[in-house]
mmCIF file of C-alpha atoms in Angstrom:
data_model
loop_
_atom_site.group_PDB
_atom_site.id
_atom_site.type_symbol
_atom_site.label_atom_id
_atom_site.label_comp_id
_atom_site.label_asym_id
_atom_site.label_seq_id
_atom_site.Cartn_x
_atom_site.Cartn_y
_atom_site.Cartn_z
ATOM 1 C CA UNK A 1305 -41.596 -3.205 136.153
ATOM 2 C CA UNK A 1306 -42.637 0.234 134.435
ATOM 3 C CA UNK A 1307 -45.754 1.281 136.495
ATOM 4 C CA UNK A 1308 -48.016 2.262 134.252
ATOM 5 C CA UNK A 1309 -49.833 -1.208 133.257
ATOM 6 C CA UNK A 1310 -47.521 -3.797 134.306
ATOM 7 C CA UNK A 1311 -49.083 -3.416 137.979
ATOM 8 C CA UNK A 1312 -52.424 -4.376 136.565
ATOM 9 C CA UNK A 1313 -51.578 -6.680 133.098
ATOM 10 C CA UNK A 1314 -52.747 -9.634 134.671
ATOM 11 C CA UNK A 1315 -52.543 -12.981 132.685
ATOM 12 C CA UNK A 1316 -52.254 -16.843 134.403
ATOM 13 C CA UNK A 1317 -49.477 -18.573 132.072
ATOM 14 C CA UNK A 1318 -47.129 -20.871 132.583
ATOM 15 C CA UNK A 1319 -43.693 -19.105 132.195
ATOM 16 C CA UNK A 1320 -41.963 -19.298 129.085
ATOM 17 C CA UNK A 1321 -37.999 -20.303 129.783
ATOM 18 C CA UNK A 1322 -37.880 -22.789 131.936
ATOM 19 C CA UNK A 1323 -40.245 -25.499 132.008
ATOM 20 C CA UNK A 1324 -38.008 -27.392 134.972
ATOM 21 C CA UNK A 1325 -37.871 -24.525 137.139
ATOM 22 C CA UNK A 1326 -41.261 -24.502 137.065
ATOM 23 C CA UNK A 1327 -41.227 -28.432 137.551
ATOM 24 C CA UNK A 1328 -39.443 -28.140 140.151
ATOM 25 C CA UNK A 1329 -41.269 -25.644 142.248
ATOM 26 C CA UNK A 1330 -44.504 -27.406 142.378
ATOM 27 C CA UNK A 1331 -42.599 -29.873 143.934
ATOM 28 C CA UNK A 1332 -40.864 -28.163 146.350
ATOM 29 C CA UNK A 1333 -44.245 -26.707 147.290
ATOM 30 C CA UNK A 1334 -46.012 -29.787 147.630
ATOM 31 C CA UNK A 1335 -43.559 -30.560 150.095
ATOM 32 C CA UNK A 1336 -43.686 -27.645 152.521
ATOM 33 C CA UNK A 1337 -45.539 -24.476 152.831
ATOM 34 C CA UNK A 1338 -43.256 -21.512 152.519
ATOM 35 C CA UNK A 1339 -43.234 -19.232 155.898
ATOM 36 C CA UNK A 1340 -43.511 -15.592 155.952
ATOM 37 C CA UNK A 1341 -39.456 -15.328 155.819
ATOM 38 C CA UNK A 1342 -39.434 -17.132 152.757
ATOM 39 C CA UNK A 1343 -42.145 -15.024 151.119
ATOM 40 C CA UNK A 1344 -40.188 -11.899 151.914
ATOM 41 C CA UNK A 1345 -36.575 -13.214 151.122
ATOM 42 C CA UNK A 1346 -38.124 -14.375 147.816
ATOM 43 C CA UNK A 1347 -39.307 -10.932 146.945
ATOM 44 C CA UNK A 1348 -36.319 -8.963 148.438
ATOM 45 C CA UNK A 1349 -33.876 -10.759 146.321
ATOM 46 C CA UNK A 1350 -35.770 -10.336 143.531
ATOM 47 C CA UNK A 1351 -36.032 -6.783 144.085
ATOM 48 C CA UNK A 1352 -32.868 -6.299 144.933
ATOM 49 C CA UNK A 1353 -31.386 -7.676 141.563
ATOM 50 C CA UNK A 1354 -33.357 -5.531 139.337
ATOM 51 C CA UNK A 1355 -33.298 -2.395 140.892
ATOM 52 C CA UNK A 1356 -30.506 -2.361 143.712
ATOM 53 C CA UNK A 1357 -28.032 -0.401 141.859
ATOM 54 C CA UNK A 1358 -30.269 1.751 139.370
ATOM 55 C CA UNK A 1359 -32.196 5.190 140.463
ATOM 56 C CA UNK A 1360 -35.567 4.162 140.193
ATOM 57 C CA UNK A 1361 -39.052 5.091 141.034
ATOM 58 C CA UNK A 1362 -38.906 5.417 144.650
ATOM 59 C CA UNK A 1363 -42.773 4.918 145.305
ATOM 60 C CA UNK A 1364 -42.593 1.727 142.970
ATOM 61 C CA UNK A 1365 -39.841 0.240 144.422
ATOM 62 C CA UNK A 1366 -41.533 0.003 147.798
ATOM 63 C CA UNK A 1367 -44.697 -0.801 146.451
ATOM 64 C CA UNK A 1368 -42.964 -4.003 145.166
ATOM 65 C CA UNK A 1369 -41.258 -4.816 148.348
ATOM 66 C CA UNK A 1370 -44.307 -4.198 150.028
ATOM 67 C CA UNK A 1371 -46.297 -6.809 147.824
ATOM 68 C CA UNK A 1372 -45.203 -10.045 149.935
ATOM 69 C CA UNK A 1373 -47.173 -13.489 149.331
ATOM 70 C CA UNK A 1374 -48.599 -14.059 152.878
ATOM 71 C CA UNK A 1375 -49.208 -17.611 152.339
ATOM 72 C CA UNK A 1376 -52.354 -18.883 154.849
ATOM 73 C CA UNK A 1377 -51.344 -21.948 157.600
ATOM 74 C CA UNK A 1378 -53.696 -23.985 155.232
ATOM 75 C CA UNK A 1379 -53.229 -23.095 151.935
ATOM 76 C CA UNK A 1380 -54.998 -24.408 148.904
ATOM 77 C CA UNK A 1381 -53.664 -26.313 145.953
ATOM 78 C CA UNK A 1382 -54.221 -23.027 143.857
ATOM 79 C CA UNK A 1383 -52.439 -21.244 145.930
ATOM 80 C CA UNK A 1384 -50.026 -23.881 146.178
ATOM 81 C CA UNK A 1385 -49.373 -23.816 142.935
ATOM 82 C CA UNK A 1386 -49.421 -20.119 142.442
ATOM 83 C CA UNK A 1387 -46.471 -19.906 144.339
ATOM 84 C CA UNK A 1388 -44.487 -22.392 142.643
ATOM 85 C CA UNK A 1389 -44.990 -20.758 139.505
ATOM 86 C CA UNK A 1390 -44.085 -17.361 141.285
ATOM 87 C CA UNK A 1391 -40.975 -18.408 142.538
ATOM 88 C CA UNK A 1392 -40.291 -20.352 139.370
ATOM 89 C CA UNK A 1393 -40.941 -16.927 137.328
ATOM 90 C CA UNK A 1394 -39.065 -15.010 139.473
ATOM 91 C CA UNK A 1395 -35.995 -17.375 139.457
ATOM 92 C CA UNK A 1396 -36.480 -17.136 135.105
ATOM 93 C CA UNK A 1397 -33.548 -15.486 133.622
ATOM 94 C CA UNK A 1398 -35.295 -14.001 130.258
ATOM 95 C CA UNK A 1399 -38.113 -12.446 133.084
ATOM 96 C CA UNK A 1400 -35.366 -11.065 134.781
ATOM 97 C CA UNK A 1401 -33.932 -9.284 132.014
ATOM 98 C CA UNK A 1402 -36.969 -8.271 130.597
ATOM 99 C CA UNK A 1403 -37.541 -6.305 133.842
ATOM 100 C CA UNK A 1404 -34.457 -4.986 134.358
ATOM 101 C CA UNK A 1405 -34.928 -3.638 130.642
ATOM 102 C CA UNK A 1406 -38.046 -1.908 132.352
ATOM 103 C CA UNK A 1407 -35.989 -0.904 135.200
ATOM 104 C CA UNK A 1408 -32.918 0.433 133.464
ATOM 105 C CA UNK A 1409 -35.853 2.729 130.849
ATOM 106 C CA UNK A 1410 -36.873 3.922 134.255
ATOM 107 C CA UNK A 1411 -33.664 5.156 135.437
ATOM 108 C CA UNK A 1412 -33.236 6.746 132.418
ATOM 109 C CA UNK A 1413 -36.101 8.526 132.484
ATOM 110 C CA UNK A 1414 -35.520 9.598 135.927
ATOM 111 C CA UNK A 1415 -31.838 10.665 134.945
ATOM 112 C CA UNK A 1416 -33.503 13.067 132.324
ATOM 113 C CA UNK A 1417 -35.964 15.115 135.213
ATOM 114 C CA UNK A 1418 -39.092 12.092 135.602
ATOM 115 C CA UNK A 1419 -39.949 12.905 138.784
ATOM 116 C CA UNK A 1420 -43.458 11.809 138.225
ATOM 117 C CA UNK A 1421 -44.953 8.734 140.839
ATOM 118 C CA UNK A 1422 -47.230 5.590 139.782
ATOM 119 C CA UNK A 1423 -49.257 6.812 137.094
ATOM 120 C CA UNK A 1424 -52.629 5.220 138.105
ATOM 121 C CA UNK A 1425 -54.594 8.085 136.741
ATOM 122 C CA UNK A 1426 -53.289 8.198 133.507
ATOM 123 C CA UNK A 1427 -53.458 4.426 133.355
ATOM 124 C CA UNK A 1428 -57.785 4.648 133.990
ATOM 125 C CA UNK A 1429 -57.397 6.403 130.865
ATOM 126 C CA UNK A 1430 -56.035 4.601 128.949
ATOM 127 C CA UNK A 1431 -57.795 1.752 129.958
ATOM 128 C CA UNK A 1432 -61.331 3.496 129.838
ATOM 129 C CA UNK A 1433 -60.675 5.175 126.347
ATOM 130 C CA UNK A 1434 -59.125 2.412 124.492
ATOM 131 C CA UNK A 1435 -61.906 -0.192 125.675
ATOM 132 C CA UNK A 1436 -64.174 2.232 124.496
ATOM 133 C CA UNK A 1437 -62.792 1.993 121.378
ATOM 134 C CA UNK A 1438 -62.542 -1.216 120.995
ATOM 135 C CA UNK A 1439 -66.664 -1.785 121.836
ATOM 136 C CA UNK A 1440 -66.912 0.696 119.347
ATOM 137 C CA UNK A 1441 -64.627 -1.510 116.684
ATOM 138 C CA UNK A 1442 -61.930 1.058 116.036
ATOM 139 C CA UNK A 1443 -59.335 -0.386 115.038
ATOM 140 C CA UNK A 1444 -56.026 1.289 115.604
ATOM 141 C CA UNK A 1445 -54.797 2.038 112.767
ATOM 142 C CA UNK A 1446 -58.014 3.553 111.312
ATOM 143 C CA UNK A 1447 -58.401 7.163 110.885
ATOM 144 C CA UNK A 1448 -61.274 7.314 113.545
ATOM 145 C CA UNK A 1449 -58.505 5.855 115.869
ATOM 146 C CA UNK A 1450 -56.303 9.428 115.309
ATOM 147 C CA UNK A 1451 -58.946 11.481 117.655
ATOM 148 C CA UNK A 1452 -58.772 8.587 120.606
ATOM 149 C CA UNK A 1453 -54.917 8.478 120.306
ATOM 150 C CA UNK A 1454 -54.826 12.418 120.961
ATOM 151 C CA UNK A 1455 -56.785 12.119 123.500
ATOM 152 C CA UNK A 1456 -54.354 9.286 125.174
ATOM 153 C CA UNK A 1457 -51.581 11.530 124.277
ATOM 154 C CA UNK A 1458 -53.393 14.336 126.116
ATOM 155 C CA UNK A 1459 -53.481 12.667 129.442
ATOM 156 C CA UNK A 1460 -49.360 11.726 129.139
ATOM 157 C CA UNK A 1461 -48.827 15.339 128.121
ATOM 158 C CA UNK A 1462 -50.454 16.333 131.112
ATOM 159 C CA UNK A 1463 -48.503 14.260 133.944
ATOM 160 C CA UNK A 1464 -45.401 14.173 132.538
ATOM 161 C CA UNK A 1465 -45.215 17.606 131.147
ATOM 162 C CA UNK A 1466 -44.257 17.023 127.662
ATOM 163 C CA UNK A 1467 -45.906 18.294 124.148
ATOM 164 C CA UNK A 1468 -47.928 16.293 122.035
ATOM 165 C CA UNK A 1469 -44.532 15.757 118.828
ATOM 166 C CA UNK A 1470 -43.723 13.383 116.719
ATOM 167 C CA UNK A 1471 -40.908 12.954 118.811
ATOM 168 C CA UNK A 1472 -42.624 12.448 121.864
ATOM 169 C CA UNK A 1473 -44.741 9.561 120.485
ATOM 170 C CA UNK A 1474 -41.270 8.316 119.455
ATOM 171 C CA UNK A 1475 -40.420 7.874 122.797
ATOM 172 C CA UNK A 1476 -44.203 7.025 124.401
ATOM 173 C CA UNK A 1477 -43.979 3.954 122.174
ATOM 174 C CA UNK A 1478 -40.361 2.654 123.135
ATOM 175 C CA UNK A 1479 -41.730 3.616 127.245
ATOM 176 C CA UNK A 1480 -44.674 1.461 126.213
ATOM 177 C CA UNK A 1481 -42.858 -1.182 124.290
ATOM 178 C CA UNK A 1482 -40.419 -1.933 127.097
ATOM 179 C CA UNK A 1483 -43.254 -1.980 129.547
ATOM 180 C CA UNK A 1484 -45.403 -4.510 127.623
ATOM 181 C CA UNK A 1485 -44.123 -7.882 128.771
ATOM 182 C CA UNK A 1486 -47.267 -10.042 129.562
ATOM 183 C CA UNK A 1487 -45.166 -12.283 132.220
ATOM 184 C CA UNK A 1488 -45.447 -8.913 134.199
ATOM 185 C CA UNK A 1489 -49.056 -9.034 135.232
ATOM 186 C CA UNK A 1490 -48.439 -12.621 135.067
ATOM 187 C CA UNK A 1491 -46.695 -11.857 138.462
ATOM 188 C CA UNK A 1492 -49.229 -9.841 140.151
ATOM 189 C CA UNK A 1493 -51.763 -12.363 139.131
ATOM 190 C CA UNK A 1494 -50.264 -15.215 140.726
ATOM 191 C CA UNK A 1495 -49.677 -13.008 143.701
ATOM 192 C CA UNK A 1496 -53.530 -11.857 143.901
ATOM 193 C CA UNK A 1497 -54.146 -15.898 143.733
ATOM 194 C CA UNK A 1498 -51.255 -16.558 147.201
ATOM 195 C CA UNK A 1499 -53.082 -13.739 148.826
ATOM 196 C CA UNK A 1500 -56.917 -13.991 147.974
ATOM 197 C CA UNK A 1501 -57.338 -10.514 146.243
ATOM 198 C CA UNK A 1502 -59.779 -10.242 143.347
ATOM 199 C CA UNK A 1503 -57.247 -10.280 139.982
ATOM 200 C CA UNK A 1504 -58.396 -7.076 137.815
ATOM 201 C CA UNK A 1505 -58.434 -8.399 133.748
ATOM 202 C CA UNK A 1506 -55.423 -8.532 131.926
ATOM 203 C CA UNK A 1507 -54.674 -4.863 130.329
ATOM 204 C CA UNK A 1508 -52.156 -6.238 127.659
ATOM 205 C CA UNK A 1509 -54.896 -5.601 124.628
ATOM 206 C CA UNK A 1510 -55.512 -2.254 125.827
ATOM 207 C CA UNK A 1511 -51.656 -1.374 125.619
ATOM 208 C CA UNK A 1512 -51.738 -3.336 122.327
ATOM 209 C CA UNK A 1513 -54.320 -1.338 120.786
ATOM 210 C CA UNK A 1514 -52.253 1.702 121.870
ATOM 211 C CA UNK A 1515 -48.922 0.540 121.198
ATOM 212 C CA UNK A 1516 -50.593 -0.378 117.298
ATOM 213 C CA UNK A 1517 -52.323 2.756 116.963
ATOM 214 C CA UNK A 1518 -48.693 5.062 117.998
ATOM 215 C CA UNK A 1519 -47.042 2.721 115.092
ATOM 216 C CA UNK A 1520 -50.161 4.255 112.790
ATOM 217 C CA UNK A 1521 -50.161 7.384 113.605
ATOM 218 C CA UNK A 1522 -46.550 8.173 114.594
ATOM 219 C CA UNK A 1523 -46.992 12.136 114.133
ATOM 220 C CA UNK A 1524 -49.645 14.311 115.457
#
């Protein structure tokens, strides 16, 4: 999943495919809690799929194997059914390509000198200027929207070393349009839920209002 927002676009909803793998896993999770091995094979294989044989972010790579559900000896039934709907999501074949599109963007980025790491900084930014914004009730494709949308581009410029073009909010927007699957935070969500960490608000309106407001204003 591309760094930037994914890792905080959090959003509880059922997955989309597969209604019976999701069916399924609520099932199987009424019927035994998963152990610690299960947790990590889950994630593993997961990770392994989308990113095994592609030159990825290193630093986001681990940080995905490193987020493991560490299911508690008593779990609740929220938790219960968090990670049914994890490993139902996980098991979803449009999910999986849709992050593998991520993935593959990635390694092409990489492949053309992006040797940049997670992004969080630039990703308070966004988030900070664009709800801003929105309070204010700019909407993106105004002309008042033009001045917040430099500013945006200003803080990409800046970590990833590229000039504010036309063609470089060409390719911001398809980096942000591959990136802007809602199922993505949908997965950190339900992991906050298996592990008890506070869930920060979905960011997918934010990234909307950006992702409309680059469609506006395509040149600088």
């Amino acid at each position: 999943m591309n760094g930037e927002h994914s890792l905080r676009a959090y959003s509880v909803s059922r997955p989309r495919s597969n209604p019976a793998l999701l069916e399924d896993g609520i099932l199987m999770s009424r019927q035994a809690t998963p152990s610690a091995e299960d947790c990590k094979r889950l994630i593993n294989g997961f990770v392994d799929e989308i990113f095994g044989d592609l030159d990825t972010n290193p630093d986001f790579v681990a940080m995905m194997r490193s987020a493991v559900p560490e299911m508690p000896a008593d779990p609740t039934p929220a938790q219960l059914e968090a990670w049914a709907k994890l490993s139902a999501l996980i098991q979803d074949p449009d999910f999986k390509a849709s992050v593998r599109r991520m993935a593959e963007h990635q390694a092409a980025e990489r492949a053309a000198g992006d040797q940049t790491g997670l992004h969080h900084q630039v990703t308070d930014l966004v988030r900070e200027r664009v709800q801003k914004a929105q309070a204010d009730g700019i909407e993106p494709g105004s002309p008042a929207a033009r001045p917040v949308l430099t500013h945006l581009i200003a803080g990409y410029t800046a970590t990833f070393g590229h000039p504010d073009s036309a063609e470089y909010r060409r390719k911001l927007l398809t980096r942000l349009e591959v990136a802007n699957d809602p199922r993505a935070g949908q997965y950190f969500r339900l992991l906050s839920t298996i592990n008890g960490w506070p869930a920060p608000p979905s960011l997918a309106p934010v990234f909307g209002w950006f992702i409309q407001a680059l469609r506006h204003h395509p040149t600088p």
